[in-house]
Amino acid sequence: MPGWVWVLLVIFLLAMLITGSVYAVRRALAALHAVNETGGRVADIFARLDQEPTTGDAEAPSFILPLEVSADRYADAHSVVIRHQEETRSRHATVWKRWKTFNDLGR
């Protein structure tokens, strides 16, 4: 091989090494910024968890209240769940009715 081919190969090798290094450094910095941002968000969440509750009228734990209070809370929560399920069924029925009659409108 002529000598100038070796010079071109060495220049190409150096160019690829530099380009690859620059690419690797840029991607590492981008990853570092993403990790830093995620760490900041997690730190904010933990900071909020460490704070004392500001409301003075916090509810008492359910295990020290009478059983009727817990039963009423459960009934209220369960009624919300049932209401949500009925709303979902109603929306689904409306959509299916609309889909069932969709092709009939053009006739």
Coordinates of N, CA, C and O in Angstrom, one line a residue, residues 86-103 105:
E86 N -71.9 2.6 37.3 CA -73.1 2.9 36.6 C -72.9 3.9 35.5 O -73.4 3.8 34.4
E87 N -72.1 5.0 35.8 CA -71.8 6.0 34.8 C -71.0 5.4 33.6 O -71.3 5.7 32.4
T88 N -70.1 4.5 33.9 CA -69.3 3.8 32.9 C -70.2 2.9 32.0 O -70.1 3.0 30.8
R89 N -71.1 2.2 32.7 CA -72.0 1.3 31.9 C -72.9 2.2 31.0 O -73.2 1.8 29.9
S90 N -73.4 3.3 31.5 CA -74.2 4.2 30.7 C -73.5 4.7 29.5 O -74.0 4.8 28.4
R91 N -72.2 5.2 29.7 CA -71.4 5.7 28.6 C -71.2 4.6 27.6 O -71.3 4.8 26.4
H92 N -70.9 3.4 28.0 CA -70.7 2.3 27.1 C -71.9 2.0 26.3 O -71.9 1.7 25.1
A93 N -73.1 2.0 27.0 CA -74.3 1.7 26.3 C -74.6 2.7 25.2 O -75.1 2.4 24.1
T94 N -74.4 4.0 25.6 CA -74.6 5.1 24.6 C -73.7 4.9 23.4 O -74.2 5.1 22.3
V95 N -72.4 4.6 23.6 CA -71.5 4.5 22.5 C -71.9 3.3 21.7 O -71.9 3.4 20.4
W96 N -72.3 2.1 22.3 CA -72.6 1.0 21.5 C -73.9 1.2 20.7 O -74.1 0.8 19.6
K97 N -74.8 2.0 21.3 CA -76.1 2.3 20.6 C -75.8 3.2 19.3 O -76.3 3.0 18.3
R98 N -74.9 4.1 19.5 CA -74.5 5.0 18.4 C -73.7 4.2 17.4 O -74.0 4.4 16.2
W99 N -72.9 3.3 17.7 CA -72.2 2.4 16.8 C -73.1 1.5 16.0 O -72.9 1.2 14.9
K100 N -74.1 1.0 16.8 CA -75.0 0.0 16.2 C -75.8 0.7 15.1 O -76.1 0.1 14.0
T101 N -76.2 1.9 15.3 CA -77.0 2.6 14.3 C -76.2 3.5 13.3 O -76.8 4.2 12.5
F102 N -74.9 3.5 13.4 CA -74.1 4.3 12.6 C -74.3 4.1 11.1 O -74.5 5.0 10.3
N103 N -74.3 2.8 10.7 CA -74.4 2.5 9.3 C -75.8 2.6 8.8 O -76.1 2.7 7.6
L105 N -77.8 5.2 9.1 CA -78.1 6.6 8.8 C -78.0 6.9 7.4 O -78.7 7.7 6.8

